[in-house]
CSV table of C-alpha atoms and ligand atoms in Angstrom, one decimal:
chain,number,residue,atom,x,y,z
P,12,MET,CA,80.3,-176.3,-26.8
P,13,ARG,CA,77.4,-177.2,-24.5
P,14,THR,CA,76.1,-173.6,-24.9
P,15,VAL,CA,76.1,-174.0,-28.7
P,16,VAL,CA,74.4,-177.4,-28.5
P,17,ALA,CA,71.7,-175.9,-26.1
P,18,TRP,CA,71.2,-173.0,-28.6
P,19,VAL,CA,70.7,-175.4,-31.5
P,20,ILE,CA,68.3,-177.6,-29.5
P,21,ASN,CA,66.3,-174.5,-28.7
P,22,LEU,CA,65.8,-173.7,-32.4
P,23,PHE,CA,63.8,-177.0,-32.7
P,24,PHE,CA,62.4,-177.3,-29.2
P,25,PRO,CA,61.8,-173.7,-28.0
P,26,ARG,CA,62.1,-173.1,-24.2
P,27,ARG,CA,58.8,-172.1,-22.6
P,28,CYS,CA,58.0,-170.5,-19.3
P,29,CYS,CA,57.4,-173.2,-16.7
P,30,LEU,CA,54.4,-171.3,-15.2
P,31,CYS,CA,52.5,-169.8,-18.2
P,32,GLY,CA,53.9,-171.6,-21.2
P,33,LYS,CA,55.0,-168.5,-23.1
P,34,VAL,CA,58.1,-169.0,-25.4
P,35,ILE,CA,61.1,-167.5,-23.7
P,36,GLU,CA,64.9,-167.0,-24.3
P,37,TRP,CA,66.8,-170.2,-24.1
P,38,ARG,CA,68.8,-169.0,-21.1
P,39,GLN,CA,65.6,-168.3,-19.1
P,40,THR,CA,63.4,-170.7,-17.1
P,41,MET,CA,60.5,-168.2,-16.6
P,42,CYS,CA,59.1,-165.2,-18.5
P,43,ASP,CA,59.6,-161.7,-17.1
P,44,ARG,CA,56.0,-161.4,-16.0
P,45,CYS,CA,56.0,-164.7,-14.1
P,46,ARG,CA,59.4,-163.9,-12.6
P,47,LEU,CA,57.7,-160.8,-11.0
P,48,ASP,CA,54.3,-162.3,-10.2
P,49,ALA,CA,55.1,-166.0,-9.3
P,50,PRO,CA,53.8,-167.1,-5.9
P,51,TYR,CA,57.2,-167.7,-4.4
P,52,VAL,CA,57.6,-169.2,-1.0
P,53,PHE,CA,59.8,-166.6,0.6
P,54,PRO,CA,62.0,-167.2,3.7
P,55,PRO,CA,61.8,-167.4,6.6
P,56,ILE,CA,60.2,-170.8,6.1
P,57,CYS,CA,59.1,-173.6,8.4
P,58,ASP,CA,62.0,-176.0,8.9
P,59,LEU,CA,59.6,-179.0,8.5
P,60,CYS,CA,56.8,-178.3,6.0
P,61,GLY,CA,58.7,-175.6,3.9
P,62,ARG,CA,55.8,-173.1,3.8
P,63,GLY,CA,56.4,-169.5,4.9
P,64,GLU,CA,56.3,-169.2,8.6
P,65,ASP,CA,53.4,-166.8,8.2
P,66,VAL,CA,51.2,-169.5,6.6
P,67,CYS,CA,52.6,-172.7,8.1
P,68,SER,CA,50.0,-174.7,10.1
P,69,CYS,CA,51.9,-178.0,10.4
P,70,ARG,CA,52.6,-177.5,14.1
P,71,LYS,CA,55.9,-179.4,13.6
P,72,ARG,CA,53.9,-182.6,13.4
P,73,HIS,CA,56.3,-185.5,13.2
P,74,ARG,CA,56.9,-186.9,9.8
P,75,HIS,CA,59.1,-189.7,8.5
P,76,PHE,CA,60.9,-187.2,6.2
P,77,GLU,CA,63.3,-184.6,7.7
P,78,ARG,CA,62.1,-181.6,5.8
P,79,CYS,CA,60.2,-180.5,2.6
P,80,VAL,CA,60.9,-177.4,0.5
P,81,SER,CA,59.2,-175.9,-2.5
P,82,PRO,CA,59.9,-172.9,-4.7
P,83,PHE,CA,56.2,-172.0,-5.3
P,84,TYR,CA,52.8,-172.1,-3.6
P,85,TYR,CA,50.1,-174.1,-5.5
P,86,ASP,CA,48.2,-170.9,-6.3
P,87,GLY,CA,47.6,-168.7,-9.3
P,88,LEU,CA,50.6,-169.0,-11.7
P,89,GLY,CA,51.9,-171.9,-9.5
P,90,GLU,CA,48.7,-173.8,-10.1
P,91,SER,CA,48.7,-173.2,-13.8
P,92,GLY,CA,52.3,-174.3,-14.1
P,93,ILE,CA,51.6,-177.5,-12.3
P,94,GLY,CA,48.7,-178.0,-14.7
P,95,GLN,CA,51.0,-177.7,-17.7
P,96,LEU,CA,53.4,-180.2,-16.2
P,97,LYS,CA,50.6,-182.7,-15.4
P,98,ASN,CA,48.8,-182.4,-18.7
P,99,ALA,CA,51.7,-183.0,-21.1
P,100,ALA,CA,54.9,-185.0,-20.9
P,101,ASP,CA,56.8,-181.8,-21.1
P,102,SER,CA,60.5,-182.0,-20.1
P,103,VAL,CA,61.0,-178.3,-21.0
P,104,VAL,CA,58.4,-177.3,-18.3
P,105,ALA,CA,59.9,-179.9,-15.9
P,106,ASP,CA,63.4,-178.4,-16.5
P,107,GLY,CA,62.1,-174.9,-15.6
P,108,PHE,CA,60.6,-176.1,-12.4
P,109,ALA,CA,63.7,-178.1,-11.6
P,110,ALA,CA,65.9,-175.0,-11.9
P,111,GLU,CA,63.8,-173.2,-9.3
P,112,MET,CA,63.8,-176.4,-7.1
P,113,ALA,CA,67.6,-176.6,-7.3
P,114,GLU,CA,67.8,-172.9,-6.3
P,115,VAL,CA,65.7,-173.5,-3.1
P,116,MET,CA,67.8,-176.6,-2.3
P,117,ARG,CA,71.0,-174.6,-2.6
P,118,ARG,CA,69.6,-172.2,0.0
P,119,GLU,CA,67.9,-174.7,2.4
P,120,TYR,CA,69.8,-178.0,1.8
P,121,GLY,CA,73.3,-176.7,1.2
P,122,GLY,CA,75.8,-179.0,2.9
P,123,ILE,CA,73.7,-182.1,2.7
P,124,ARG,CA,75.3,-184.8,0.6
P,125,PHE,CA,72.5,-186.7,-1.2
P,126,ASP,CA,73.1,-190.2,-2.5
P,127,TYR,CA,70.1,-190.4,-4.7
P,128,VAL,CA,67.2,-188.4,-6.1
P,129,MET,CA,64.0,-190.4,-6.8
P,130,SER,CA,60.3,-189.6,-7.4
P,131,VAL,CA,57.0,-190.5,-5.7
P,132,PRO,CA,55.8,-193.3,-8.0
P,133,GLN,CA,52.4,-193.7,-9.6
P,134,PHE,CA,50.6,-197.0,-9.8
P,135,VAL,CA,51.8,-198.6,-13.1
P,136,LYS,CA,48.3,-198.6,-14.7
P,137,ASP,CA,47.8,-195.0,-13.8
P,138,GLU,CA,51.2,-194.1,-15.3
P,139,HIS,CA,50.5,-196.1,-18.5
P,140,ALA,CA,47.1,-194.5,-18.9
P,141,LYS,CA,48.8,-191.1,-18.8
P,142,GLY,CA,52.1,-192.2,-20.5
P,143,TYR,CA,54.4,-190.7,-17.9
P,144,ASN,CA,54.8,-189.7,-14.3
P,145,PRO,CA,55.3,-185.9,-13.8
P,146,ALA,CA,57.2,-186.5,-10.6
P,147,ALA,CA,59.7,-188.7,-12.4
P,148,LEU,CA,60.2,-186.0,-15.1
P,149,LEU,CA,61.0,-183.6,-12.3
P,150,ALA,CA,63.3,-186.0,-10.5
P,151,ARG,CA,65.4,-186.5,-13.6
P,152,ALA,CA,65.5,-182.8,-14.2
P,153,VAL,CA,66.5,-182.1,-10.6
P,154,SER,CA,69.3,-184.7,-11.0
P,155,ARG,CA,70.6,-182.8,-14.1
P,156,HIS,CA,70.5,-179.5,-12.2
P,157,THR,CA,72.1,-180.7,-8.9
P,158,GLY,CA,74.3,-183.6,-10.1
P,159,ILE,CA,72.6,-185.9,-7.5
P,160,PRO,CA,72.4,-189.4,-9.1
P,161,TYR,CA,68.9,-190.4,-10.3
P,162,GLY,CA,67.8,-193.8,-9.1
P,163,GLU,CA,64.2,-195.0,-8.5
P,164,ALA,CA,63.7,-197.5,-5.7
P,165,LEU,CA,60.0,-197.1,-4.8
P,166,ARG,CA,56.9,-198.7,-6.4
P,167,LYS,CA,53.2,-198.0,-5.9
P,168,LEU,CA,51.2,-201.2,-5.5
P,169,PHE,CA,47.7,-200.1,-6.2
P,170,HIS,CA,45.5,-197.1,-7.2
P,171,THR,CA,44.5,-194.8,-4.4
P,172,THR,CA,41.9,-192.0,-4.3
P,173,PRO,CA,43.6,-188.6,-4.4
P,174,GLN,CA,44.0,-187.4,-0.8
P,175,LYS,CA,42.2,-184.1,-1.4
P,176,GLU,CA,39.1,-186.0,-2.4
P,177,LEU,CA,38.9,-187.7,1.0
P,178,ARG,CA,37.6,-186.5,4.3
P,179,ALA,CA,40.3,-186.0,7.0
P,180,VAL,CA,39.4,-189.2,8.8
P,181,ALA,CA,39.9,-191.4,5.7
P,182,ARG,CA,43.2,-189.8,4.7
P,183,SER,CA,45.6,-191.5,7.1
P,184,GLY,CA,44.4,-195.0,6.1
P,185,ASN,CA,44.2,-194.4,2.4
P,186,LEU,CA,47.9,-194.8,1.6
P,187,LEU,CA,48.6,-197.6,4.0
P,188,GLY,CA,50.6,-200.3,2.3
P,189,ALA,CA,50.4,-198.5,-1.1
P,190,PHE,CA,54.2,-198.1,-1.5
P,191,THR,CA,57.0,-200.6,-1.3
P,192,VAL,CA,60.8,-200.6,-1.9
P,193,VAL,CA,61.9,-202.6,-4.9
P,194,LYS,CA,65.6,-201.9,-4.8
P,195,PRO,CA,66.7,-202.0,-1.1
P,196,HIS,CA,70.4,-202.0,-2.0
P,197,VAL,CA,70.0,-198.5,-3.6
P,198,ILE,CA,68.8,-197.0,-0.3
P,199,ASP,CA,70.8,-198.9,2.3
P,200,ASP,CA,72.2,-196.2,4.6
P,201,ALA,CA,71.5,-193.6,1.9
P,202,THR,CA,70.4,-190.0,2.2
P,203,VAL,CA,67.5,-189.7,-0.2
P,204,LEU,CA,66.0,-186.7,-2.0
P,205,LEU,CA,62.3,-187.5,-2.7
P,206,VAL,CA,60.6,-185.5,-5.5
P,207,ASP,CA,56.9,-184.8,-6.2
P,208,ASP,CA,55.1,-182.2,-8.2
P,209,THR,CA,53.0,-180.9,-5.3
P,210,VAL,CA,52.6,-181.4,-1.6
P,211,THR,CA,49.2,-180.9,0.0
P,212,THR,CA,48.7,-183.0,3.1
P,213,GLY,CA,52.2,-184.4,3.2
P,214,SER,CA,50.8,-187.9,3.7
P,215,THR,CA,52.1,-189.3,0.4
P,216,LEU,CA,55.7,-188.1,1.1
P,217,ASP,CA,55.3,-189.4,4.7
P,218,GLU,CA,54.3,-192.9,3.6
P,219,CYS,CA,57.1,-193.1,1.0
P,220,ALA,CA,59.7,-191.8,3.5
P,221,LYS,CA,58.4,-194.4,6.0
P,222,MET,CA,59.0,-197.2,3.6
P,223,LEU,CA,62.4,-195.9,2.5
P,224,LYS,CA,63.4,-195.8,6.2
P,225,ILE,CA,62.0,-199.3,7.0
P,226,TYR,CA,64.3,-200.5,4.1
P,227,GLY,CA,67.4,-198.8,5.5
P,228,ALA,CA,67.5,-195.2,4.3
P,229,ARG,CA,69.3,-193.0,6.8
P,230,GLU,CA,67.6,-189.7,6.0
P,231,VAL,CA,64.9,-188.6,3.6
P,232,TYR,CA,64.4,-185.0,2.4
P,233,ALA,CA,61.7,-183.9,0.1
P,234,VAL,CA,61.4,-181.2,-2.6
P,235,THR,CA,58.3,-180.4,-4.6
P,236,ALA,CA,57.6,-177.9,-7.4
P,237,ALA,CA,54.7,-176.4,-5.4
P,238,CYS,CA,53.1,-176.6,-2.0
P,239,SER,CA,49.5,-175.8,-1.2
P,240,ILE,CA,48.2,-174.0,1.8
P,241,TYR,CA,45.4,-176.2,3.1
P,242,LYS,CA,43.6,-176.0,6.3
P,243,ASP,CA,40.7,-178.0,7.6
P,244,ASN,CA,38.0,-176.4,9.8
P,245,LYS,CA,40.1,-176.9,12.9
P,246,GLY,CA,42.9,-174.9,11.3
P,247,GLU,CA,45.2,-177.9,11.1
P,248,ASP,CA,47.4,-178.9,8.1
P,249,VAL,CA,45.9,-182.2,7.0
B,327,ZN,ZN1,55.4,-167.0,-17.7
B,328,ZN,ZN1,55.3,-176.1,8.9
């Protein structure tokens, strides 16, 4: 019955490839070309930052989250797919990414019992200006694919300059105090899955995980649709 419903829905809202936007079969999440050419993060991966061991430069730097994993690198088709997700409130694209994120989670996070999946929040005025938060679209879709209950508990208190626009020295202080927990009862002693569209420096996930733990979360794991490979001139992941 669910299959028939999905087929009928697809007649009116055609499924599109999450990376290039091409209309695809309703059972697929990506077109055949992207399936072949996607910038997948292949194992073995770093057990902290989730990049391939061949490109990881995190040096196992301590973070407040236990691990982060991503299906794609933020490069080529991965970058254009994230662009699609960010430029339109597109739950079809979010669903395609979520299917790939759930697949990586099955491989890397199998055996972990998550209590809640939630997104990295945007400042309310930024979200209203855009009309939606891409990370929240992804978190809801990941919830559908994994069965982990969706429940937001974080809030962003003010607008911050995107991390990639800042020099390394300004990055660590930029997010300080930007996030708070608004529903502490949700995260008390909970194992939380935190979702964002991309991870670059890891500072945003780190600041969110820090606040979740201050308010009682037991463990915080992260999953993002894409991760960028970013090195400063000292070769450090920043
Ligand atoms: Zn495609
Ligand atoms: Zn690493």
